CSV table of C-alpha atoms in Angstrom, one decimal:
chain,number,residue,atom,x,y,z
A,1,UNK,CA,84.1,-23.6,-60.7
A,2,UNK,CA,83.7,-27.2,-61.8
A,3,UNK,CA,85.9,-28.3,-58.8
A,4,UNK,CA,83.8,-26.3,-56.4
A,5,UNK,CA,80.7,-28.0,-57.7
A,6,UNK,CA,82.3,-31.4,-57.0
A,7,UNK,CA,83.2,-30.4,-53.5
A,8,UNK,CA,79.6,-29.2,-52.8
A,9,UNK,CA,78.3,-32.5,-54.3
A,10,UNK,CA,80.6,-34.5,-52.0
A,11,UNK,CA,79.3,-32.7,-49.0
A,12,UNK,CA,75.6,-32.8,-50.0
A,13,UNK,CA,75.9,-36.6,-50.5
A,14,UNK,CA,77.7,-36.9,-47.2
A,15,UNK,CA,75.1,-34.8,-45.4
A,16,UNK,CA,72.2,-36.8,-46.9
A,17,UNK,CA,73.6,-40.2,-46.1
A,18,UNK,CA,74.4,-39.3,-42.5
A,19,UNK,CA,71.0,-37.7,-42.0
A,20,UNK,CA,69.3,-40.9,-43.1
A,21,UNK,CA,71.3,-42.9,-40.6
A,22,UNK,CA,70.7,-40.4,-37.8
A,23,UNK,CA,67.0,-40.4,-38.5
A,24,UNK,CA,67.0,-44.1,-37.6
A,25,UNK,CA,68.6,-43.5,-34.2
A,26,UNK,CA,66.0,-44.1,-31.4
A,27,UNK,CA,65.4,-41.9,-28.5
A,28,UNK,CA,66.8,-43.6,-25.4
A,29,UNK,CA,67.6,-43.0,-21.7
A,30,UNK,CA,67.6,-39.4,-20.7
A,31,UNK,CA,66.1,-38.4,-24.1
A,32,UNK,CA,62.8,-39.5,-22.7
A,33,UNK,CA,63.1,-37.0,-19.9
A,34,UNK,CA,64.2,-34.1,-22.1
A,35,UNK,CA,61.4,-34.8,-24.6
A,36,UNK,CA,58.7,-34.9,-21.9
A,37,UNK,CA,57.4,-32.7,-19.1
A,38,UNK,CA,60.6,-33.2,-17.1
A,39,UNK,CA,62.6,-31.3,-19.8
A,40,UNK,CA,60.1,-28.5,-19.7
A,41,UNK,CA,60.3,-28.3,-15.9
A,42,UNK,CA,64.1,-28.1,-16.1
A,43,UNK,CA,63.7,-25.3,-18.6
A,44,UNK,CA,61.2,-23.4,-16.5
A,45,UNK,CA,63.6,-23.6,-13.6
A,46,UNK,CA,66.4,-22.5,-16.0
A,47,UNK,CA,68.3,-25.6,-15.1
A,48,UNK,CA,69.0,-24.4,-11.6
A,49,UNK,CA,70.8,-27.0,-9.5
A,50,UNK,CA,70.8,-29.3,-12.5
A,51,UNK,CA,73.9,-28.1,-14.6
A,52,UNK,CA,75.3,-25.1,-16.3
A,53,UNK,CA,75.1,-26.6,-19.8
A,54,UNK,CA,72.5,-24.0,-20.8
A,55,UNK,CA,73.2,-24.2,-24.6
A,56,UNK,CA,73.5,-28.0,-24.6
A,57,UNK,CA,70.3,-28.3,-22.7
A,58,UNK,CA,68.4,-26.1,-25.2
A,59,UNK,CA,69.8,-28.1,-28.1
A,60,UNK,CA,68.6,-31.4,-26.6
A,61,UNK,CA,65.2,-29.9,-25.8
A,62,UNK,CA,64.8,-29.1,-29.5
A,63,UNK,CA,66.3,-32.4,-30.8
A,64,UNK,CA,63.9,-34.5,-28.6
A,65,UNK,CA,60.8,-32.8,-30.1
A,66,UNK,CA,61.4,-33.6,-33.7
A,67,UNK,CA,63.1,-36.7,-35.1
A,68,UNK,CA,63.6,-34.8,-38.4
A,69,UNK,CA,65.2,-31.9,-36.7
A,70,UNK,CA,67.4,-34.3,-34.7
A,71,UNK,CA,68.6,-35.9,-37.9
A,72,UNK,CA,69.4,-32.6,-39.5
A,73,UNK,CA,71.3,-31.2,-36.5
A,74,UNK,CA,73.3,-34.5,-36.1
A,75,UNK,CA,74.2,-34.6,-39.8
A,76,UNK,CA,75.1,-31.0,-40.0
A,77,UNK,CA,77.6,-31.2,-37.1
A,78,UNK,CA,79.1,-34.5,-38.2
A,79,UNK,CA,79.5,-33.3,-41.8
A,80,UNK,CA,80.7,-30.0,-40.5
A,81,UNK,CA,83.5,-31.7,-38.5
A,82,UNK,CA,84.6,-33.4,-41.7
A,83,UNK,CA,84.4,-30.1,-43.6
A,84,UNK,CA,86.5,-28.3,-40.9
A,85,UNK,CA,89.1,-31.0,-41.1
A,86,UNK,CA,89.5,-30.4,-44.8
A,87,UNK,CA,89.4,-26.6,-44.4
A,88,UNK,CA,92.1,-26.7,-41.8
A,89,UNK,CA,94.5,-28.9,-43.7
A,90,UNK,CA,93.6,-27.8,-47.3
A,91,UNK,CA,93.9,-31.3,-48.8
A,92,UNK,CA,91.2,-33.1,-50.8
A,93,UNK,CA,92.1,-36.5,-49.3
A,94,UNK,CA,91.4,-35.2,-45.8
A,95,UNK,CA,87.7,-35.6,-46.5
A,96,UNK,CA,88.0,-39.3,-47.2
A,97,UNK,CA,90.3,-40.0,-44.3
A,98,UNK,CA,88.0,-38.1,-41.9
A,99,UNK,CA,85.0,-40.1,-43.1
A,100,UNK,CA,86.8,-43.4,-42.5
A,101,UNK,CA,87.8,-42.2,-39.0
A,102,UNK,CA,84.1,-41.5,-38.2
A,103,UNK,CA,83.0,-44.9,-39.5
A,104,UNK,CA,85.7,-46.6,-37.4
A,105,UNK,CA,85.0,-44.7,-34.2
A,106,UNK,CA,85.0,-47.0,-31.1
A,107,UNK,CA,81.5,-48.5,-30.5
A,108,UNK,CA,81.4,-47.4,-26.9
A,109,UNK,CA,82.0,-43.7,-27.8
A,110,UNK,CA,79.7,-44.0,-30.8
A,111,UNK,CA,76.7,-45.2,-28.8
A,112,UNK,CA,77.0,-42.6,-26.1
A,113,UNK,CA,78.2,-39.5,-28.0
A,114,UNK,CA,76.6,-40.0,-31.4
A,115,UNK,CA,73.6,-42.3,-31.3
A,116,UNK,CA,72.3,-41.1,-27.9
A,117,UNK,CA,70.6,-37.7,-28.5
A,118,UNK,CA,71.3,-36.3,-25.1
A,119,UNK,CA,74.9,-37.2,-25.4
A,120,UNK,CA,75.2,-35.9,-29.0
A,121,UNK,CA,73.7,-32.5,-28.0
A,122,UNK,CA,76.6,-31.9,-25.6
A,123,UNK,CA,79.6,-33.8,-26.8
A,124,UNK,CA,79.5,-33.6,-30.6
A,125,UNK,CA,78.2,-30.0,-30.9
A,126,UNK,CA,80.8,-28.7,-28.5
A,127,UNK,CA,83.6,-30.3,-30.5
A,128,UNK,CA,82.1,-28.8,-33.7
A,129,UNK,CA,82.0,-25.3,-32.2
A,130,UNK,CA,85.6,-25.8,-30.9
A,131,UNK,CA,86.8,-26.8,-34.3
A,132,UNK,CA,85.3,-23.6,-35.7
A,133,UNK,CA,87.6,-21.6,-33.5
A,134,UNK,CA,90.6,-23.9,-34.2
A,135,UNK,CA,90.0,-23.4,-38.0
A,136,UNK,CA,90.0,-19.7,-37.4
A,137,UNK,CA,93.2,-19.6,-35.4
A,138,UNK,CA,95.2,-22.4,-37.1
A,139,UNK,CA,96.9,-19.9,-39.5
A,140,UNK,CA,98.9,-18.6,-36.5
A,141,UNK,CA,101.3,-21.4,-37.2
A,142,UNK,CA,102.2,-19.9,-40.6
A,143,UNK,CA,105.2,-17.6,-41.0
A,144,UNK,CA,102.9,-14.7,-41.9
A,145,UNK,CA,99.5,-14.5,-40.2
A,146,UNK,CA,96.5,-13.4,-42.3
A,147,UNK,CA,95.0,-10.1,-41.1
A,148,UNK,CA,91.8,-10.3,-39.1
A,149,UNK,CA,89.0,-7.8,-39.2
A,150,UNK,CA,87.9,-6.0,-36.1
A,151,UNK,CA,84.3,-7.0,-36.8
A,152,UNK,CA,85.3,-10.6,-36.2
A,153,UNK,CA,85.3,-9.8,-32.5
A,154,UNK,CA,81.5,-10.0,-32.1
A,155,UNK,CA,80.9,-13.4,-33.8
A,156,UNK,CA,84.0,-14.9,-32.0
A,157,UNK,CA,82.8,-13.6,-28.6
A,158,UNK,CA,79.3,-15.1,-29.3
A,159,UNK,CA,80.9,-18.4,-30.4
A,160,UNK,CA,83.0,-18.5,-27.2
A,161,UNK,CA,80.0,-17.9,-24.9
A,162,UNK,CA,78.0,-20.6,-26.7
A,163,UNK,CA,80.8,-23.1,-26.6
A,164,UNK,CA,81.4,-22.5,-22.9
A,165,UNK,CA,77.8,-23.4,-22.1
A,166,UNK,CA,77.7,-26.9,-23.5
A,167,UNK,CA,80.0,-29.4,-21.6
A,168,UNK,CA,82.4,-28.7,-18.8
A,169,UNK,CA,85.7,-30.2,-19.9
A,170,UNK,CA,85.4,-28.5,-23.3
A,171,UNK,CA,84.6,-25.3,-21.5
A,172,UNK,CA,87.9,-25.5,-19.6
A,173,UNK,CA,89.7,-26.5,-22.8
A,174,UNK,CA,88.4,-23.5,-24.7
A,175,UNK,CA,89.7,-21.1,-22.0
A,176,UNK,CA,93.1,-22.8,-22.1
A,177,UNK,CA,93.0,-22.8,-25.9
A,178,UNK,CA,92.2,-19.1,-26.1
A,179,UNK,CA,95.0,-18.3,-23.6
A,180,UNK,CA,97.5,-20.4,-25.5
A,181,UNK,CA,96.6,-18.8,-28.8
A,182,UNK,CA,97.0,-15.3,-27.4
A,183,UNK,CA,100.4,-16.1,-25.8
A,184,UNK,CA,101.6,-17.8,-29.0
A,185,UNK,CA,100.7,-14.8,-31.2
A,186,UNK,CA,102.3,-12.4,-28.8
A,187,UNK,CA,105.5,-14.4,-28.5
A,188,UNK,CA,105.9,-15.5,-32.2
A,189,UNK,CA,104.2,-12.8,-34.2
A,190,UNK,CA,104.6,-9.9,-31.8
A,191,UNK,CA,101.0,-8.9,-32.0
A,192,UNK,CA,97.7,-9.0,-30.2
A,193,UNK,CA,94.7,-10.0,-32.4
A,194,UNK,CA,91.5,-8.4,-31.2
A,195,UNK,CA,89.3,-11.3,-32.2
A,196,UNK,CA,91.5,-13.7,-30.2
A,197,UNK,CA,91.1,-11.5,-27.2
A,198,UNK,CA,87.3,-11.4,-27.8
A,199,UNK,CA,87.2,-15.2,-27.8
A,200,UNK,CA,89.1,-15.4,-24.6
A,201,UNK,CA,86.8,-12.9,-22.9
A,202,UNK,CA,83.8,-14.9,-24.2
A,203,UNK,CA,85.2,-18.2,-23.0
A,204,UNK,CA,85.9,-16.8,-19.5
A,205,UNK,CA,82.5,-15.1,-19.3
A,206,UNK,CA,80.8,-18.3,-20.4
A,207,UNK,CA,82.7,-20.5,-18.0
A,208,UNK,CA,81.9,-18.1,-15.1
A,209,UNK,CA,78.2,-18.3,-16.0
A,210,UNK,CA,78.3,-22.1,-16.3
A,211,UNK,CA,80.0,-22.8,-13.0
A,212,UNK,CA,77.8,-20.2,-11.2
A,213,UNK,CA,75.0,-22.8,-11.4
A,214,UNK,CA,74.4,-24.1,-7.9
A,215,UNK,CA,74.7,-27.7,-9.1
A,216,UNK,CA,78.5,-27.4,-9.1
A,217,UNK,CA,78.6,-26.2,-5.5
A,218,UNK,CA,76.5,-29.3,-4.7
A,219,UNK,CA,78.8,-31.5,-6.6
A,220,UNK,CA,82.0,-30.0,-5.1
A,221,UNK,CA,80.5,-30.7,-1.6
A,222,UNK,CA,79.7,-34.3,-2.6
A,223,UNK,CA,76.0,-33.6,-1.9
A,224,UNK,CA,74.8,-34.7,-5.3
A,225,UNK,CA,73.5,-38.3,-5.5
A,226,UNK,CA,74.8,-38.9,-9.0
A,227,UNK,CA,77.8,-36.7,-9.5
A,228,UNK,CA,80.8,-36.3,-7.1
A,229,UNK,CA,84.1,-34.6,-7.2
A,230,UNK,CA,87.3,-36.0,-5.7
A,231,UNK,CA,85.5,-38.0,-3.0
A,232,UNK,CA,88.3,-39.7,-1.0
A,233,UNK,CA,90.9,-37.2,-2.1
A,234,UNK,CA,92.0,-35.7,-5.4
A,235,UNK,CA,94.9,-38.1,-5.9
A,236,UNK,CA,92.8,-41.2,-5.1
A,237,UNK,CA,90.0,-40.0,-7.4
A,238,UNK,CA,92.4,-39.2,-10.2
A,239,UNK,CA,94.1,-42.6,-10.0
A,240,UNK,CA,90.8,-44.5,-10.0
A,241,UNK,CA,89.4,-42.5,-12.9
A,242,UNK,CA,92.6,-42.9,-14.9
A,243,UNK,CA,92.9,-46.6,-14.4
A,244,UNK,CA,89.2,-47.6,-14.7
A,245,UNK,CA,88.0,-45.1,-17.4
A,246,UNK,CA,90.4,-42.7,-19.0
A,247,UNK,CA,93.1,-45.1,-20.0
A,248,UNK,CA,90.5,-47.3,-21.7
A,249,UNK,CA,88.6,-44.7,-23.6
A,250,UNK,CA,91.4,-42.2,-24.3
A,251,UNK,CA,93.6,-44.6,-26.2
A,252,UNK,CA,93.1,-48.3,-25.6
A,253,UNK,CA,89.8,-48.7,-27.4
A,254,UNK,CA,91.0,-46.6,-30.4
A,255,UNK,CA,92.6,-49.6,-32.0
A,256,UNK,CA,92.2,-48.4,-35.6
A,257,UNK,CA,93.3,-44.9,-34.9
A,258,UNK,CA,96.3,-46.3,-33.0
A,259,UNK,CA,97.2,-48.5,-36.0
A,260,UNK,CA,96.9,-45.6,-38.5
A,261,UNK,CA,99.1,-43.4,-36.3
A,262,UNK,CA,101.9,-45.9,-35.8
A,263,UNK,CA,102.0,-46.8,-39.5
A,264,UNK,CA,102.2,-43.2,-40.5
A,265,UNK,CA,104.9,-42.5,-37.8
A,266,UNK,CA,106.9,-45.4,-39.1
A,267,UNK,CA,106.7,-44.1,-42.7
A,268,UNK,CA,107.7,-40.7,-41.6
A,269,UNK,CA,110.7,-42.2,-39.7
A,270,UNK,CA,111.8,-44.0,-42.8
A,271,UNK,CA,111.4,-40.9,-45.0
A,272,UNK,CA,113.4,-38.7,-42.6
A,273,UNK,CA,116.2,-41.0,-41.5
A,274,UNK,CA,116.7,-43.3,-44.5
A,275,UNK,CA,119.4,-41.2,-46.1
A,276,UNK,CA,121.1,-39.7,-43.1
A,277,UNK,CA,123.4,-41.0,-40.4
A,278,UNK,CA,121.5,-42.2,-37.4
A,279,UNK,CA,122.0,-39.9,-34.4
A,280,UNK,CA,120.6,-39.8,-30.9
A,281,UNK,CA,117.3,-38.3,-32.0
A,282,UNK,CA,116.9,-41.1,-34.5
A,283,UNK,CA,117.5,-43.7,-31.8
A,284,UNK,CA,115.1,-42.1,-29.5
A,285,UNK,CA,112.5,-41.9,-32.2
A,286,UNK,CA,113.0,-45.6,-32.9
A,287,UNK,CA,112.4,-46.5,-29.3
A,288,UNK,CA,109.2,-44.4,-29.3
A,289,UNK,CA,108.1,-46.3,-32.4
A,290,UNK,CA,108.7,-49.6,-30.7
A,291,UNK,CA,106.6,-48.5,-27.7
A,292,UNK,CA,103.8,-47.2,-30.0
A,293,UNK,CA,103.9,-50.4,-32.1
A,294,UNK,CA,103.7,-52.6,-29.0
A,295,UNK,CA,100.8,-50.6,-27.5
A,296,UNK,CA,99.0,-50.7,-30.9
A,297,UNK,CA,99.3,-54.5,-31.0
A,298,UNK,CA,98.0,-54.7,-27.4
A,299,UNK,CA,95.1,-52.4,-28.1
A,300,UNK,CA,94.1,-54.6,-31.1
A,301,UNK,CA,94.2,-57.8,-29.0
A,302,UNK,CA,92.4,-56.1,-26.2
A,303,UNK,CA,89.6,-54.8,-28.4
A,304,UNK,CA,89.0,-58.2,-30.0
A,305,UNK,CA,89.8,-60.3,-27.0
A,306,UNK,CA,89.2,-59.9,-23.3
A,307,UNK,CA,86.1,-58.0,-22.3
A,308,UNK,CA,86.8,-54.9,-20.2
A,309,UNK,CA,84.4,-56.1,-17.5
A,310,UNK,CA,86.4,-59.3,-17.2
A,311,UNK,CA,89.7,-57.7,-16.6
A,312,UNK,CA,91.4,-58.1,-13.2
A,313,UNK,CA,93.0,-55.2,-11.4
A,314,UNK,CA,96.5,-56.4,-12.3
A,315,UNK,CA,95.7,-56.1,-16.0
A,316,UNK,CA,93.9,-52.8,-15.6
A,317,UNK,CA,97.0,-51.3,-13.9
A,318,UNK,CA,99.3,-52.7,-16.5
A,319,UNK,CA,97.2,-51.2,-19.3
A,320,UNK,CA,97.0,-47.9,-17.5
A,321,UNK,CA,100.8,-47.8,-17.3
A,322,UNK,CA,101.0,-48.8,-21.0
A,323,UNK,CA,98.7,-46.0,-22.0
A,324,UNK,CA,100.9,-43.5,-20.2
A,325,UNK,CA,104.0,-44.9,-21.8
A,326,UNK,CA,102.2,-44.7,-25.2
A,327,UNK,CA,101.2,-41.1,-24.8
A,328,UNK,CA,104.7,-40.1,-23.6
A,329,UNK,CA,106.3,-42.0,-26.5
A,330,UNK,CA,103.9,-40.3,-29.0
A,331,UNK,CA,104.6,-36.8,-27.6
A,332,UNK,CA,108.3,-37.4,-27.6
A,333,UNK,CA,108.2,-38.8,-31.2
A,334,UNK,CA,106.1,-35.8,-32.3
A,335,UNK,CA,108.7,-33.4,-30.7
A,336,UNK,CA,111.6,-35.1,-32.5
A,337,UNK,CA,109.8,-35.3,-35.9
A,338,UNK,CA,108.3,-31.8,-35.5
A,339,UNK,CA,111.8,-30.3,-34.8
A,340,UNK,CA,113.2,-32.1,-37.9
A,341,UNK,CA,110.4,-30.9,-40.2
A,342,UNK,CA,110.0,-27.4,-38.6
A,343,UNK,CA,106.4,-28.0,-37.5
A,344,UNK,CA,107.0,-28.5,-33.8
A,345,UNK,CA,104.2,-26.3,-32.6
A,346,UNK,CA,101.6,-27.8,-34.9
A,347,UNK,CA,102.1,-31.3,-33.6
A,348,UNK,CA,102.4,-30.1,-30.0
A,349,UNK,CA,99.1,-28.2,-30.5
A,350,UNK,CA,97.1,-31.4,-31.1
A,351,UNK,CA,99.0,-33.4,-28.4
A,352,UNK,CA,98.4,-30.7,-25.8
A,353,UNK,CA,94.8,-30.5,-26.8
A,354,UNK,CA,94.3,-34.2,-26.1
A,355,UNK,CA,95.9,-34.0,-22.7
A,356,UNK,CA,94.0,-30.8,-21.8
A,357,UNK,CA,90.6,-32.2,-22.7
A,358,UNK,CA,91.2,-35.4,-20.8
A,359,UNK,CA,92.8,-33.7,-17.7
A,360,UNK,CA,89.5,-32.4,-16.0
A,361,UNK,CA,88.1,-35.9,-16.2
A,362,UNK,CA,90.5,-37.0,-13.5
A,363,UNK,CA,88.6,-35.4,-10.7
A,364,UNK,CA,84.9,-35.9,-11.5
A,365,UNK,CA,82.7,-38.9,-11.2
A,366,UNK,CA,81.0,-40.5,-13.0
A,367,UNK,CA,82.6,-40.1,-16.5
A,368,UNK,CA,81.4,-42.0,-19.5
A,369,UNK,CA,82.6,-43.0,-23.0
A,370,UNK,CA,80.8,-39.9,-24.4
A,371,UNK,CA,83.4,-37.7,-22.8
A,372,UNK,CA,86.1,-39.0,-25.1
A,373,UNK,CA,84.5,-38.0,-28.5
A,374,UNK,CA,86.5,-34.8,-28.3
A,375,UNK,CA,89.8,-36.6,-27.7
A,376,UNK,CA,89.1,-39.0,-30.5
A,377,UNK,CA,88.6,-36.1,-33.0
A,378,UNK,CA,91.8,-34.5,-31.7
A,379,UNK,CA,93.7,-37.8,-32.3
A,380,UNK,CA,92.2,-37.6,-35.8
A,381,UNK,CA,93.6,-34.1,-36.2
A,382,UNK,CA,97.0,-35.3,-35.1
A,383,UNK,CA,96.9,-38.1,-37.6
A,384,UNK,CA,96.0,-35.7,-40.3
A,385,UNK,CA,98.9,-33.4,-39.3
A,386,UNK,CA,101.3,-36.4,-39.5
A,387,UNK,CA,99.8,-37.4,-42.9
A,388,UNK,CA,100.6,-33.8,-44.1
A,389,UNK,CA,104.2,-34.3,-43.0
A,390,UNK,CA,104.3,-37.6,-44.9
A,391,UNK,CA,102.7,-36.1,-48.0
A,392,UNK,CA,105.1,-33.2,-48.2
A,393,UNK,CA,104.5,-29.9,-50.0
A,394,UNK,CA,104.1,-31.3,-53.5
A,395,UNK,CA,100.9,-30.3,-55.4
A,396,UNK,CA,100.5,-33.8,-56.8
A,397,UNK,CA,100.6,-36.3,-54.0
A,398,UNK,CA,102.4,-39.6,-54.6
A,399,UNK,CA,100.7,-41.3,-51.7
A,400,UNK,CA,97.2,-39.9,-51.5
A,401,UNK,CA,96.2,-40.6,-55.1
A,402,UNK,CA,92.7,-41.0,-56.6
A,403,UNK,CA,93.0,-44.7,-55.9
A,404,UNK,CA,93.6,-44.0,-52.2
A,405,UNK,CA,90.6,-41.6,-52.0
A,406,UNK,CA,88.4,-44.2,-53.8
A,407,UNK,CA,89.5,-46.9,-51.4
A,408,UNK,CA,88.6,-44.7,-48.4
A,409,UNK,CA,85.2,-43.9,-50.1
A,410,UNK,CA,84.5,-47.6,-50.5
A,411,UNK,CA,85.4,-48.3,-46.8
A,412,UNK,CA,83.2,-45.4,-45.7
A,413,UNK,CA,80.2,-46.6,-47.8
A,414,UNK,CA,80.5,-50.1,-46.6
A,415,UNK,CA,80.8,-48.9,-43.0
A,416,UNK,CA,77.7,-46.7,-43.5
A,417,UNK,CA,75.9,-49.7,-45.0
A,418,UNK,CA,76.8,-51.7,-41.9
A,419,UNK,CA,75.3,-49.0,-39.6
A,420,UNK,CA,72.2,-48.6,-41.8
A,421,UNK,CA,71.6,-52.4,-41.5
A,422,UNK,CA,72.0,-52.2,-37.7
A,423,UNK,CA,69.8,-49.1,-37.1
A,424,UNK,CA,67.1,-49.9,-39.6
A,425,UNK,CA,66.4,-53.1,-37.6
A,426,UNK,CA,66.5,-51.1,-34.4
A,427,UNK,CA,64.2,-48.4,-35.8
A,428,UNK,CA,61.6,-51.0,-37.0
A,429,UNK,CA,61.5,-52.9,-33.7
A,430,UNK,CA,61.3,-49.6,-31.7
A,431,UNK,CA,58.3,-48.5,-33.7
A,432,UNK,CA,56.6,-51.9,-33.5
A,433,UNK,CA,57.0,-52.3,-29.7
A,434,UNK,CA,55.5,-48.8,-29.1
A,435,UNK,CA,52.6,-49.5,-31.4
A,436,UNK,CA,52.0,-52.8,-29.6
A,437,UNK,CA,51.9,-51.1,-26.2
A,438,UNK,CA,49.5,-48.4,-27.5
A,439,UNK,CA,47.2,-51.1,-28.9
A,440,UNK,CA,47.2,-52.9,-25.5
A,441,UNK,CA,46.5,-49.6,-23.7
A,442,UNK,CA,43.6,-48.9,-26.0
A,443,UNK,CA,42.3,-52.5,-25.2
A,444,UNK,CA,42.3,-51.6,-21.5
A,445,UNK,CA,45.5,-53.4,-20.4
A,446,UNK,CA,47.2,-52.2,-17.3
A,447,UNK,CA,50.3,-54.3,-17.6
A,448,UNK,CA,52.3,-54.7,-20.8
A,449,UNK,CA,55.6,-56.2,-22.0
A,450,UNK,CA,58.2,-54.3,-23.9
A,451,UNK,CA,60.7,-56.1,-26.0
A,452,UNK,CA,64.4,-55.3,-25.9
A,453,UNK,CA,65.7,-53.7,-29.1
A,454,UNK,CA,68.1,-55.7,-31.3
A,455,UNK,CA,71.8,-54.7,-31.2
A,456,UNK,CA,71.5,-52.9,-27.8
A,457,UNK,CA,75.2,-52.8,-27.5
A,458,UNK,CA,75.0,-49.9,-30.0
A,459,UNK,CA,72.6,-48.0,-27.8
A,460,UNK,CA,72.6,-46.4,-24.3
A,461,UNK,CA,69.7,-47.4,-22.0
A,462,UNK,CA,67.6,-48.5,-24.9
A,463,UNK,CA,64.9,-50.4,-23.0
A,464,UNK,CA,63.1,-49.2,-19.8
A,465,UNK,CA,63.7,-52.0,-17.3
A,466,UNK,CA,63.6,-50.1,-14.0
A,467,UNK,CA,63.0,-46.6,-12.6
A,468,UNK,CA,63.4,-43.8,-13.4
A,469,UNK,CA,63.5,-45.0,-17.1
A,470,UNK,CA,60.1,-46.6,-17.0
A,471,UNK,CA,58.4,-43.4,-15.7
A,472,UNK,CA,60.3,-41.3,-18.3
A,473,UNK,CA,59.4,-43.7,-21.2
A,474,UNK,CA,55.8,-43.4,-20.3
A,475,UNK,CA,56.0,-39.6,-20.0
A,476,UNK,CA,57.8,-39.3,-23.4
A,477,UNK,CA,55.2,-41.4,-25.3
A,478,UNK,CA,52.1,-40.2,-23.4
A,479,UNK,CA,51.4,-43.6,-21.8
A,480,UNK,CA,49.2,-43.9,-18.6
A,481,UNK,CA,51.1,-43.3,-15.4
A,482,UNK,CA,49.8,-46.4,-13.7
A,483,UNK,CA,50.8,-48.7,-16.7
A,484,UNK,CA,53.1,-51.5,-15.6
A,485,UNK,CA,55.9,-52.2,-18.1
A,486,UNK,CA,58.0,-55.3,-18.0
A,487,UNK,CA,61.1,-55.6,-20.3
A,488,UNK,CA,61.4,-59.0,-22.0
A,489,UNK,CA,63.6,-60.4,-24.8
A,490,UNK,CA,60.7,-62.3,-26.3
A,491,UNK,CA,57.0,-61.7,-25.9
A,492,UNK,CA,55.3,-64.3,-23.8
A,493,UNK,CA,52.5,-64.6,-26.3
A,494,UNK,CA,51.1,-62.7,-29.3
A,495,UNK,CA,48.7,-59.9,-28.6
């Protein structure tokens, strides 16, 4: 009972601290549209010819109408992801490792998927709901599956439908995931679980409803001004997307995650092959480790060196090939180690998830950093799986001691402090610039200046510099339609 109280206290503190941070996140970009008349018009039209993200759209409509509600939803899902990680792997230290991973998430993903409300409503919530199902089905990898109640069918069906109506590539992944779980349980356990079937039916039904929206017909015919699909040919589009976006955000920018994975893989290699004769599998594993170590070094140098925008095509092509080599090496290494430790399907499960989530992004345009929040979390799950292999089955861990957990807690707290410093400054300036504009409007001004926010690299479309953002900013904050807004870094004079 005392241990349960400590667990609850941990999560209450985690929830509270994250909620404070999320409260400081400003509304930016398309948040202004969702929180204004534009969002209501989209709702009244039931998002026809806009998109099929019906649940995600409803979530963002709610989040853009109350900053407090936004903070609560954000904190609940992020804390929930950490809790689900601990629930899946059943180790106390997983909580601390997961917190560190969230603190060290790449900035480009962080600003679009977490800080930006419209991005969060789709990309974080969908991953949270997906992890709920994964937590439910993960025991299929045990020798003996726990029995599932028939009444589970209804909540699993509802969860599947909800999850299918948030974001497209997770919709596709959930259909594939449900099929894979069903096939695995039939082949390995010789049984069909009714709740698994219910989730598959819900996923397919939700996907059918999502893609029945006329927006996708418009996109498929390349008649949408913003979104296109495979213009210039599927192969050409896939190549361009992979080289220019996917390679960068899937692996290359995840420098700290890459470093953690290669260190753990090296430790596992030493643990498995230290006392046995080296064979072909050991040699192949070593080659994979060399490739992974080389890529990790490159990703660290790339993250702290050359700006992505300054890279020439030759470098982009090389990095794209290096990412492919890294992923192949990682998968082969996991197959070798998984076969040795009799957990092949577990490690393949996470690797396959990463590939499956990223695959649909090959044929659509545009794609952004926010699309890779899910793959980042799946890389975290793979890291945790590898850490479980390293830790072994002993009740008292020799590696993940109290000192280790305290160190992770300190890193997480300092990381949170860093973000609180950044976003408290942003929050203050955001409120001040709006108050300044409102004072000028009351004074009869028809043209005003709006100051850029500090640390805008942590934000997505933070300042309305051109249309349609100027119009949407005015609608969101109830400013006069004919008001002229000019974005500046410093005000021309005090007013």
